[in-house]
mmCIF file of C-alpha atoms in Angstrom:
data_model
loop_
_atom_site.group_PDB
_atom_site.id
_atom_site.type_symbol
_atom_site.label_atom_id
_atom_site.label_comp_id
_atom_site.label_asym_id
_atom_site.label_seq_id
_atom_site.Cartn_x
_atom_site.Cartn_y
_atom_site.Cartn_z
ATOM 1 C CA MET A 1139 135.335 133.590 75.907
ATOM 2 C CA SER A 1140 134.707 129.935 75.388
ATOM 3 C CA ARG A 1141 134.115 126.737 77.859
ATOM 4 C CA GLN A 1142 133.780 123.375 77.217
ATOM 5 C CA ALA A 1143 130.312 121.437 76.201
ATOM 6 C CA GLY A 1144 128.066 120.278 78.826
ATOM 7 C CA HIS A 1145 129.350 122.278 81.503
ATOM 8 C CA GLY A 1146 126.737 124.802 83.299
ATOM 9 C CA PHE A 1147 127.166 127.710 86.055
ATOM 10 C CA PHE A 1148 129.676 129.459 84.456
ATOM 11 C CA LYS A 1149 130.626 133.051 85.456
ATOM 12 C CA LYS A 1150 132.862 135.212 83.070
ATOM 13 C CA SER A 1151 135.913 136.410 84.168
ATOM 14 C CA GLU A 1152 139.134 138.187 82.586
ATOM 15 C CA ASN A 1153 141.235 134.808 82.184
ATOM 16 C CA THR A 1154 139.177 131.863 83.069
ATOM 17 C CA ASP A 1155 136.048 130.552 83.212
ATOM 18 C CA THR A 1156 134.791 129.998 86.601
ATOM 19 C CA CYS A 1157 132.614 127.261 88.191
ATOM 20 C CA ILE A 1158 130.248 128.463 90.695
ATOM 21 C CA LEU A 1159 127.167 126.674 92.290
ATOM 22 C CA PRO A 1160 124.352 128.941 93.151
ATOM 23 C CA HIS A 1161 123.613 130.015 96.615
ATOM 24 C CA ARG A 1162 120.459 128.204 96.683
ATOM 25 C CA VAL A 1163 121.542 125.137 95.811
ATOM 26 C CA ALA A 1164 124.715 125.221 97.985
ATOM 27 C CA ALA A 1165 122.264 126.338 100.821
ATOM 28 C CA ALA A 1166 120.017 122.928 99.889
ATOM 29 C CA PHE A 1167 123.406 120.828 100.683
ATOM 30 C CA CYS A 1168 125.061 122.748 103.240
ATOM 31 C CA PHE A 1169 122.237 123.448 105.853
ATOM 32 C CA PRO A 1170 120.029 120.088 106.214
ATOM 33 C CA PRO A 1171 122.153 117.804 108.209
ATOM 34 C CA ALA A 1172 120.432 115.207 106.787
ATOM 35 C CA LEU A 1173 122.284 116.043 103.562
ATOM 36 C CA ARG A 1174 125.892 116.152 104.446
ATOM 37 C CA VAL A 1175 126.516 112.755 103.764
ATOM 38 C CA CYS A 1176 125.082 113.115 100.338
ATOM 39 C CA TRP A 1177 126.640 116.189 99.658
ATOM 40 C CA LYS A 1178 130.357 114.473 100.322
ATOM 41 C CA ALA A 1179 129.198 111.786 97.915
ATOM 42 C CA HIS A 1180 128.581 114.317 95.425
ATOM 43 C CA ARG A 1181 131.777 115.925 96.014
ATOM 44 C CA LYS A 1182 133.666 112.630 95.397
ATOM 45 C CA ILE A 1183 131.827 111.926 92.118
ATOM 46 C CA ILE A 1184 132.518 115.672 90.817
ATOM 47 C CA ASP A 1185 136.320 115.513 92.048
ATOM 48 C CA ARG A 1186 136.591 112.066 90.212
ATOM 49 C CA MET A 1187 135.164 113.804 87.024
ATOM 50 C CA ARG A 1188 137.373 116.866 87.261
ATOM 51 C CA ASP A 1189 140.537 114.625 87.424
ATOM 52 C CA MET A 1190 139.334 112.394 84.769
ATOM 53 C CA GLY A 1191 138.920 115.973 82.269
ATOM 54 C CA ARG A 1192 135.313 115.137 81.763
ATOM 55 C CA GLY A 1193 133.883 117.393 84.610
ATOM 56 C CA HIS A 1194 134.276 120.371 86.912
ATOM 57 C CA GLY A 1195 135.057 121.160 90.834
ATOM 58 C CA LEU A 1196 133.764 123.729 92.968
ATOM 59 C CA ALA A 1197 136.261 126.407 92.889
ATOM 60 C CA SER A 1198 137.555 126.667 89.438
ATOM 61 C CA TRP A 1199 137.855 125.457 86.139
ATOM 62 C CA ARG A 1200 140.170 125.715 83.106
ATOM 63 C CA PRO A 1201 139.239 124.286 79.778
ATOM 64 C CA ALA A 1202 140.894 120.879 79.252
ATOM 65 C CA CYS A 1203 142.115 122.209 75.946
ATOM 66 C CA SER A 1204 143.364 125.483 76.934
ATOM 67 C CA ASP A 1205 146.727 124.887 75.174
ATOM 68 C CA THR A 1206 146.617 126.769 72.001
ATOM 69 C CA SER A 1207 148.452 123.754 70.365
ATOM 70 C CA LEU A 1208 145.489 121.574 71.052
ATOM 71 C CA ARG A 1209 142.963 124.025 69.905
ATOM 72 C CA ASP A 1210 144.773 124.028 66.358
ATOM 73 C CA ASN A 1211 145.081 119.994 66.348
ATOM 74 C CA PRO A 1212 141.958 118.786 67.968
ATOM 75 C CA PHE A 1213 143.866 114.963 67.377
ATOM 76 C CA PRO A 1214 147.203 115.515 69.086
ATOM 77 C CA ASN A 1215 147.882 111.675 68.585
ATOM 78 C CA ARG A 1216 147.623 111.992 64.816
ATOM 79 C CA ALA A 1217 149.995 113.396 62.287
ATOM 80 C CA SER A 1218 149.232 117.202 61.831
ATOM 81 C CA THR A 1219 148.492 116.546 58.011
ATOM 82 C CA GLY A 1220 146.482 113.159 58.741
ATOM 83 C CA ALA A 1221 143.140 112.747 57.855
ATOM 84 C CA ARG A 1222 140.256 114.612 60.052
ATOM 85 C CA ALA A 1223 136.867 113.731 60.755
ATOM 86 C CA SER A 1224 134.757 115.328 58.034
ATOM 87 C CA GLY A 1225 133.582 118.596 58.850
ATOM 88 C CA PHE A 1226 135.498 118.724 62.022
ATOM 89 C CA ASP A 1227 138.547 121.041 62.467
ATOM 90 C CA GLY A 1228 139.891 123.509 65.160
ATOM 91 C CA ARG A 1229 137.115 125.850 64.622
ATOM 92 C CA ASN A 1230 134.744 123.659 65.754
ATOM 93 C CA HIS A 1231 136.576 121.681 68.282
ATOM 94 C CA PRO A 1232 134.354 121.395 71.938
ATOM 95 C CA CYS A 1233 136.708 124.069 73.283
ATOM 96 C CA ASN A 1234 135.790 126.560 70.698
ATOM 97 C CA VAL A 1235 132.589 125.856 69.964
ATOM 98 C CA ASP A 1236 129.520 128.657 70.971
ATOM 99 C CA HIS A 1237 127.478 126.942 73.020
ATOM 100 C CA ARG A 1238 124.852 129.553 73.617
ATOM 101 C CA ARG A 1239 122.382 128.042 71.529
ATOM 102 C CA ASN A 1240 122.326 124.978 73.796
ATOM 103 C CA ASN A 1241 122.835 127.068 77.363
ATOM 104 C CA GLU A 1242 120.523 130.401 76.691
ATOM 105 C CA ASN A 1243 121.410 133.128 79.135
ATOM 106 C CA LEU A 1244 118.565 133.893 80.950
ATOM 107 C CA SER A 1245 118.619 137.280 82.494
ATOM 108 C CA THR A 1246 117.020 138.511 85.961
ATOM 109 C CA SER A 1247 117.325 141.600 87.558
ATOM 110 C CA GLY A 1248 120.777 141.781 85.293
ATOM 111 C CA VAL A 1249 122.123 138.949 86.641
ATOM 112 C CA THR A 1250 122.795 136.579 83.947
ATOM 113 C CA GLN A 1251 122.464 132.987 84.830
ATOM 114 C CA VAL A 1252 123.196 129.895 82.889
ATOM 115 C CA LYS A 1253 121.174 126.327 82.921
ATOM 116 C CA LEU A 1254 122.351 123.747 84.273
ATOM 117 C CA SER A 1255 123.960 120.780 82.291
ATOM 118 C CA LYS A 1256 122.092 117.750 82.131
ATOM 119 C CA LEU A 1257 125.001 116.126 84.200
ATOM 120 C CA THR A 1258 124.709 118.278 86.975
ATOM 121 C CA THR A 1259 121.138 118.442 87.333
ATOM 122 C CA SER A 1260 121.283 114.570 87.124
ATOM 123 C CA ILE A 1261 123.932 114.824 89.882
ATOM 124 C CA ILE A 1262 122.271 117.539 92.211
ATOM 125 C CA GLY A 1263 118.699 116.201 91.482
ATOM 126 C CA SER A 1264 119.600 112.659 92.378
ATOM 127 C CA THR A 1265 121.504 113.680 95.588
ATOM 128 C CA LEU A 1266 118.699 115.751 96.803
ATOM 129 C CA LEU A 1267 115.968 113.093 96.326
ATOM 130 C CA LEU A 1268 118.360 110.680 98.212
ATOM 131 C CA GLY A 1269 118.662 113.163 101.262
ATOM 132 C CA ALA A 1270 114.930 113.618 101.238
ATOM 133 C CA SER A 1271 114.318 109.984 101.436
ATOM 134 C CA LEU A 1272 116.644 109.288 104.519
ATOM 135 C CA PRO A 1273 114.908 108.141 107.481
ATOM 136 C CA LEU A 1274 114.483 110.261 110.358
ATOM 137 C CA SER A 1275 116.330 109.255 113.606
ATOM 138 C CA ALA A 1276 114.871 106.847 116.322
ATOM 139 C CA ALA A 1277 115.512 109.801 118.567
ATOM 140 C CA SER A 1278 113.490 112.543 116.171
ATOM 141 C CA VAL A 1279 110.490 110.110 116.143
ATOM 142 C CA GLY A 1280 110.433 109.707 119.892
ATOM 143 C CA GLU A 1281 110.462 113.560 120.469
ATOM 144 C CA ILE A 1282 107.415 113.717 118.339
ATOM 145 C CA ALA A 1283 105.644 110.974 119.621
ATOM 146 C CA LYS A 1284 105.987 112.636 123.273
ATOM 147 C CA SER A 1285 104.002 115.452 121.965
ATOM 148 C CA CYS A 1286 101.574 112.937 120.525
ATOM 149 C CA ASP A 1287 101.000 110.843 123.901
ATOM 150 C CA GLU A 1288 100.207 113.832 125.773
ATOM 151 C CA CYS A 1289 96.964 113.706 124.485
ATOM 152 C CA HIS A 1290 96.810 110.043 122.959
ATOM 153 C CA GLY A 1291 98.113 108.629 125.963
ATOM 154 C CA LYS A 1292 101.588 106.761 126.383
ATOM 155 C CA ASN A 1293 102.279 104.685 123.293
ATOM 156 C CA GLY A 1294 98.997 106.001 121.607
ATOM 157 C CA VAL A 1295 96.783 104.031 124.107
ATOM 158 C CA THR A 1296 94.219 106.546 125.170
ATOM 159 C CA LYS A 1297 92.909 107.129 128.811
ATOM 160 C CA ASP A 1298 90.336 110.108 127.870
ATOM 161 C CA GLU A 1299 87.045 109.151 126.669
ATOM 162 C CA VAL A 1300 86.834 111.793 123.801
ATOM 163 C CA VAL A 1301 90.473 111.031 122.463
ATOM 164 C CA PRO A 1302 91.206 107.728 120.443
ATOM 165 C CA THR A 1303 93.688 105.159 120.597
ATOM 166 C CA ILE A 1304 96.216 105.233 117.782
ATOM 167 C CA ALA A 1305 98.214 102.790 118.589
ATOM 168 C CA GLY A 1306 97.901 99.607 116.290
ATOM 169 C CA ALA A 1307 96.152 101.125 113.220
ATOM 170 C CA SER A 1308 97.525 100.652 110.060
ATOM 171 C CA ALA A 1309 100.481 103.138 109.069
ATOM 172 C CA ALA A 1310 98.164 103.886 105.636
ATOM 173 C CA TYR A 1311 95.562 104.889 107.960
ATOM 174 C CA LEU A 1312 97.547 107.011 110.338
ATOM 175 C CA LYS A 1313 99.177 108.581 107.190
ATOM 176 C CA ASP A 1314 95.787 109.611 105.277
ATOM 177 C CA THR A 1315 94.662 110.825 108.692
ATOM 178 C CA MET A 1316 97.338 113.251 109.631
ATOM 179 C CA GLU A 1317 97.602 114.568 105.569
ATOM 180 C CA ALA A 1318 93.519 115.339 105.887
ATOM 181 C CA PHE A 1319 94.494 117.367 108.924
ATOM 182 C CA LYS A 1320 97.543 118.959 107.528
ATOM 183 C CA SER A 1321 95.335 119.947 104.156
ATOM 184 C CA GLY A 1322 92.405 120.765 106.164
ATOM 185 C CA LYS A 1323 90.404 118.639 104.501
ATOM 186 C CA ARG A 1324 89.340 117.206 108.077
ATOM 187 C CA LYS A 1325 88.816 119.619 110.872
ATOM 188 C CA GLY A 1326 89.943 118.544 114.107
ATOM 189 C CA GLU A 1327 88.210 119.303 117.584
ATOM 190 C CA GLU A 1328 89.974 121.594 120.338
ATOM 191 C CA TYR A 1329 91.584 119.748 122.907
ATOM 192 C CA LYS A 1330 92.766 121.122 126.181
ATOM 193 C CA HIS A 1331 95.504 119.464 128.093
ATOM 194 C CA ASP A 1332 97.484 120.730 130.997
ATOM 195 C CA GLY A 1333 96.078 124.216 130.464
ATOM 196 C CA LYS A 1334 96.745 124.222 126.725
ATOM 197 C CA THR A 1335 94.711 124.185 123.872
ATOM 198 C CA SER A 1336 95.339 122.743 120.634
ATOM 199 C CA ASP A 1337 93.549 120.659 117.824
ATOM 200 C CA MET A 1338 94.919 118.263 114.967
ATOM 201 C CA ASN A 1339 95.168 120.833 112.481
ATOM 202 C CA LYS A 1340 97.370 122.954 114.111
ATOM 203 C CA VAL A 1341 99.469 119.883 115.187
ATOM 204 C CA ALA A 1342 99.896 118.107 111.824
ATOM 205 C CA LYS A 1343 100.650 121.504 110.018
ATOM 206 C CA LYS A 1344 104.041 121.371 111.915
ATOM 207 C CA LEU A 1345 104.827 118.109 110.303
ATOM 208 C CA SER A 1346 106.849 117.412 107.359
ATOM 209 C CA ASP A 1347 105.774 114.526 105.051
ATOM 210 C CA ALA A 1348 108.669 112.351 106.157
ATOM 211 C CA GLU A 1349 107.656 113.264 109.677
ATOM 212 C CA ILE A 1350 104.063 112.212 109.276
ATOM 213 C CA GLU A 1351 105.393 109.098 107.276
ATOM 214 C CA ALA A 1352 107.448 108.145 110.304
ATOM 215 C CA ILE A 1353 105.121 108.668 112.998
ATOM 216 C CA ALA A 1354 102.752 106.615 111.393
ATOM 217 C CA GLU A 1355 104.609 103.875 110.960
ATOM 218 C CA TYR A 1356 105.574 104.645 114.847
ATOM 219 C CA TYR A 1357 102.390 103.886 115.979
ATOM 220 C CA ALA A 1358 101.443 101.234 113.731
ATOM 221 C CA LYS A 1359 103.876 98.793 115.467
ATOM 222 C CA LYS A 1360 102.338 99.836 118.929
ATOM 223 C CA PRO A 1361 99.946 97.270 120.340
ATOM 224 C CA TYR A 1362 96.421 98.189 120.308
ATOM 225 C CA VAL A 1363 94.453 98.498 123.592
ATOM 226 C CA ALA A 1364 90.749 98.318 123.764
ATOM 227 C CA PHE A 1365 88.908 101.278 126.170
ATOM 228 C CA ASN A 1366 87.438 100.080 129.141
ATOM 229 C CA ASN A 1367 83.793 101.064 128.276
ATOM 230 C CA HIS A 1368 80.152 100.592 129.973
ATOM 231 C CA THR A 1369 77.743 99.428 127.380
ATOM 232 C CA ASP A 1370 74.190 98.772 126.923
ATOM 233 C CA PRO A 1371 73.982 95.014 126.093
ATOM 234 C CA LYS A 1372 70.736 95.339 123.916
ATOM 235 C CA LEU A 1373 72.229 98.231 121.983
ATOM 236 C CA VAL A 1374 75.208 96.087 121.420
ATOM 237 C CA LYS A 1375 72.962 93.152 120.107
ATOM 238 C CA LYS A 1376 71.120 95.612 117.722
ATOM 239 C CA GLY A 1377 74.466 97.427 116.800
ATOM 240 C CA LYS A 1378 75.918 93.939 115.630
ATOM 241 C CA LYS A 1379 73.218 93.230 113.440
ATOM 242 C CA ILE A 1380 73.538 96.696 111.713
ATOM 243 C CA TRP A 1381 77.460 95.908 111.283
ATOM 244 C CA LYS A 1382 76.934 92.697 109.855
ATOM 245 C CA ARG A 1383 74.742 94.636 106.981
ATOM 246 C CA LYS A 1384 76.720 98.121 106.469
ATOM 247 C CA CYS A 1385 79.772 97.895 108.244
ATOM 248 C CA LYS A 1386 81.366 94.344 108.200
ATOM 249 C CA LYS A 1387 82.675 94.778 104.500
ATOM 250 C CA CYS A 1388 84.858 97.600 105.529
ATOM 251 C CA HIS A 1389 85.441 97.247 109.366
ATOM 252 C CA GLY A 1390 86.093 93.183 109.634
ATOM 253 C CA ASP A 1391 86.426 91.414 112.957
ATOM 254 C CA ASN A 1392 84.256 93.378 114.919
ATOM 255 C CA GLY A 1393 86.184 96.845 113.448
ATOM 256 C CA MET A 1394 89.303 95.221 115.222
ATOM 257 C CA ASP A 1395 91.577 94.597 112.023
ATOM 258 C CA PRO A 1396 93.740 97.051 111.362
ATOM 259 C CA GLU A 1397 94.594 95.567 107.523
ATOM 260 C CA ASP A 1398 91.568 97.287 106.761
ATOM 261 C CA ASP A 1399 92.997 100.486 106.581
ATOM 262 C CA ALA A 1400 89.605 101.756 108.018
ATOM 263 C CA GLY A 1401 90.861 102.557 111.493
ATOM 264 C CA ILE A 1402 90.247 100.634 114.437
ATOM 265 C CA PRO A 1403 86.411 101.387 115.473
ATOM 266 C CA GLY A 1404 86.135 98.548 117.525
ATOM 267 C CA GLY A 1405 87.260 98.657 121.201
ATOM 268 C CA GLN A 1406 87.506 102.706 121.094
ATOM 269 C CA PRO A 1407 86.358 105.130 123.914
ATOM 270 C CA LEU A 1408 82.146 105.290 123.732
ATOM 271 C CA LYS A 1409 81.845 108.959 123.741
ATOM 272 C CA TYR A 1410 84.474 109.131 121.136
ATOM 273 C CA LEU A 1411 82.313 106.865 118.746
ATOM 274 C CA LEU A 1412 79.197 109.040 119.517
ATOM 275 C CA ASN A 1413 80.617 111.910 118.691
ATOM 276 C CA SER A 1414 82.189 110.690 115.590
ATOM 277 C CA MET A 1415 78.808 109.489 114.456
ATOM 278 C CA GLU A 1416 77.193 112.966 114.974
ATOM 279 C CA HIS A 1417 80.444 114.624 113.062
ATOM 280 C CA PHE A 1418 79.306 111.603 110.273
ATOM 281 C CA ALA A 1419 75.799 112.511 110.233
ATOM 282 C CA ASN A 1420 76.302 116.589 110.186
ATOM 283 C CA LYS A 1421 78.711 116.274 107.505
ATOM 284 C CA THR A 1422 81.502 117.621 109.471
ATOM 285 C CA ARG A 1423 83.861 114.697 108.777
ATOM 286 C CA PRO A 1424 84.749 113.711 105.697
ATOM 287 C CA MET A 1425 83.692 109.585 104.764
ATOM 288 C CA PRO A 1426 84.299 107.698 101.561
ATOM 289 C CA LYS A 1427 82.034 107.637 99.270
ATOM 290 C CA LYS A 1428 80.935 103.873 99.920
ATOM 291 C CA MET A 1429 80.479 104.580 103.419
ATOM 292 C CA ARG A 1430 78.529 107.688 102.539
ATOM 293 C CA LYS A 1431 75.849 105.737 100.933
ATOM 294 C CA LYS A 1432 75.355 103.284 103.775
ATOM 295 C CA PHE A 1433 75.645 105.637 106.422
ATOM 296 C CA LYS A 1434 72.999 108.269 105.373
ATOM 297 C CA LYS A 1435 70.379 105.299 105.816
ATOM 298 C CA LEU A 1436 71.350 105.040 109.143
ATOM 299 C CA LYS A 1437 68.902 106.780 111.973
ATOM 300 C CA GLU A 1438 70.268 108.405 115.060
ATOM 301 C CA LYS A 1439 69.121 105.210 117.058
ATOM 302 C CA ASP A 1440 70.824 103.048 114.894
ATOM 303 C CA ARG A 1441 73.910 104.985 115.153
ATOM 304 C CA ILE A 1442 73.995 104.767 118.576
ATOM 305 C CA ALA A 1443 73.721 100.997 118.520
ATOM 306 C CA VAL A 1444 76.711 100.678 115.952
ATOM 307 C CA ALA A 1445 78.580 102.986 118.291
ATOM 308 C CA HIS A 1446 77.884 100.600 121.671
ATOM 309 C CA PHE A 1447 78.634 97.439 119.572
ATOM 310 C CA PHE A 1448 82.203 98.670 118.624
ATOM 311 C CA ALA A 1449 82.637 100.041 121.898
ATOM 312 C CA ALA A 1450 82.035 96.405 123.482
ATOM 313 C CA GLN A 1451 84.914 95.109 121.474
ATOM 314 C CA LYS A 1452 88.169 93.779 123.437
#
């Protein structure tokens, strides 16, 4: 039994070489809705290539040179007595070459598998990558945002003194934060809402990478609204001095600049800021290395003053 060079996924039969697509790959194309468009494009490419005699379809395939006359004369347009390429005759014609050297048979539990050809691998791989990069629909992002808004407030603007506003922060910061929760690098606090208890680790683990990126972009476009805090003017003044020395480089514009990609501490709820300071001090919340060096030099009263300064921003 022989087959044309460069084709993979063949299953031996008595009369023909049958082209099959493994169930796992087929499932990857058929089930995710986002890949249906890509799958149609993939089919068109394969069908076109099959018609040109350079590829194969999904149902069955016969060698392009199954005609024995072509096997005997690989150059049908030349006279049978004409000169042939050196070292090339019917025995090493593509239809008769034994490709076992290029496509080793891999046996697993008695099932013979054949490696994908480079061409098929390229097409399937590029199609999968294209499907994976398709953006989520606005409706899908909106549904995810509804669950976020339950704790973080409508459009990500909090009404709770222990929950931060996420609207207006940079997409990069929001994405990094959710990935930290998803991986467990950052531990989320339990929060009770409408009789249900959850935390950001549980929430983030349910989101795919594409959903995390989409929801980060969604909230980054929402307007930031400062929380209505009651602060101590003396502590605000002291905190500003500390901010200029220790925090300004990374948290510019009084902590209100989203382009810093360091969150927006300015205008957040005072209680949330005080809690965050304690988590940093207790090392229960990770910090960038450069922040850790400066933060560890702050005393508790300094941390409180900085929290009041940020909370006073509008």
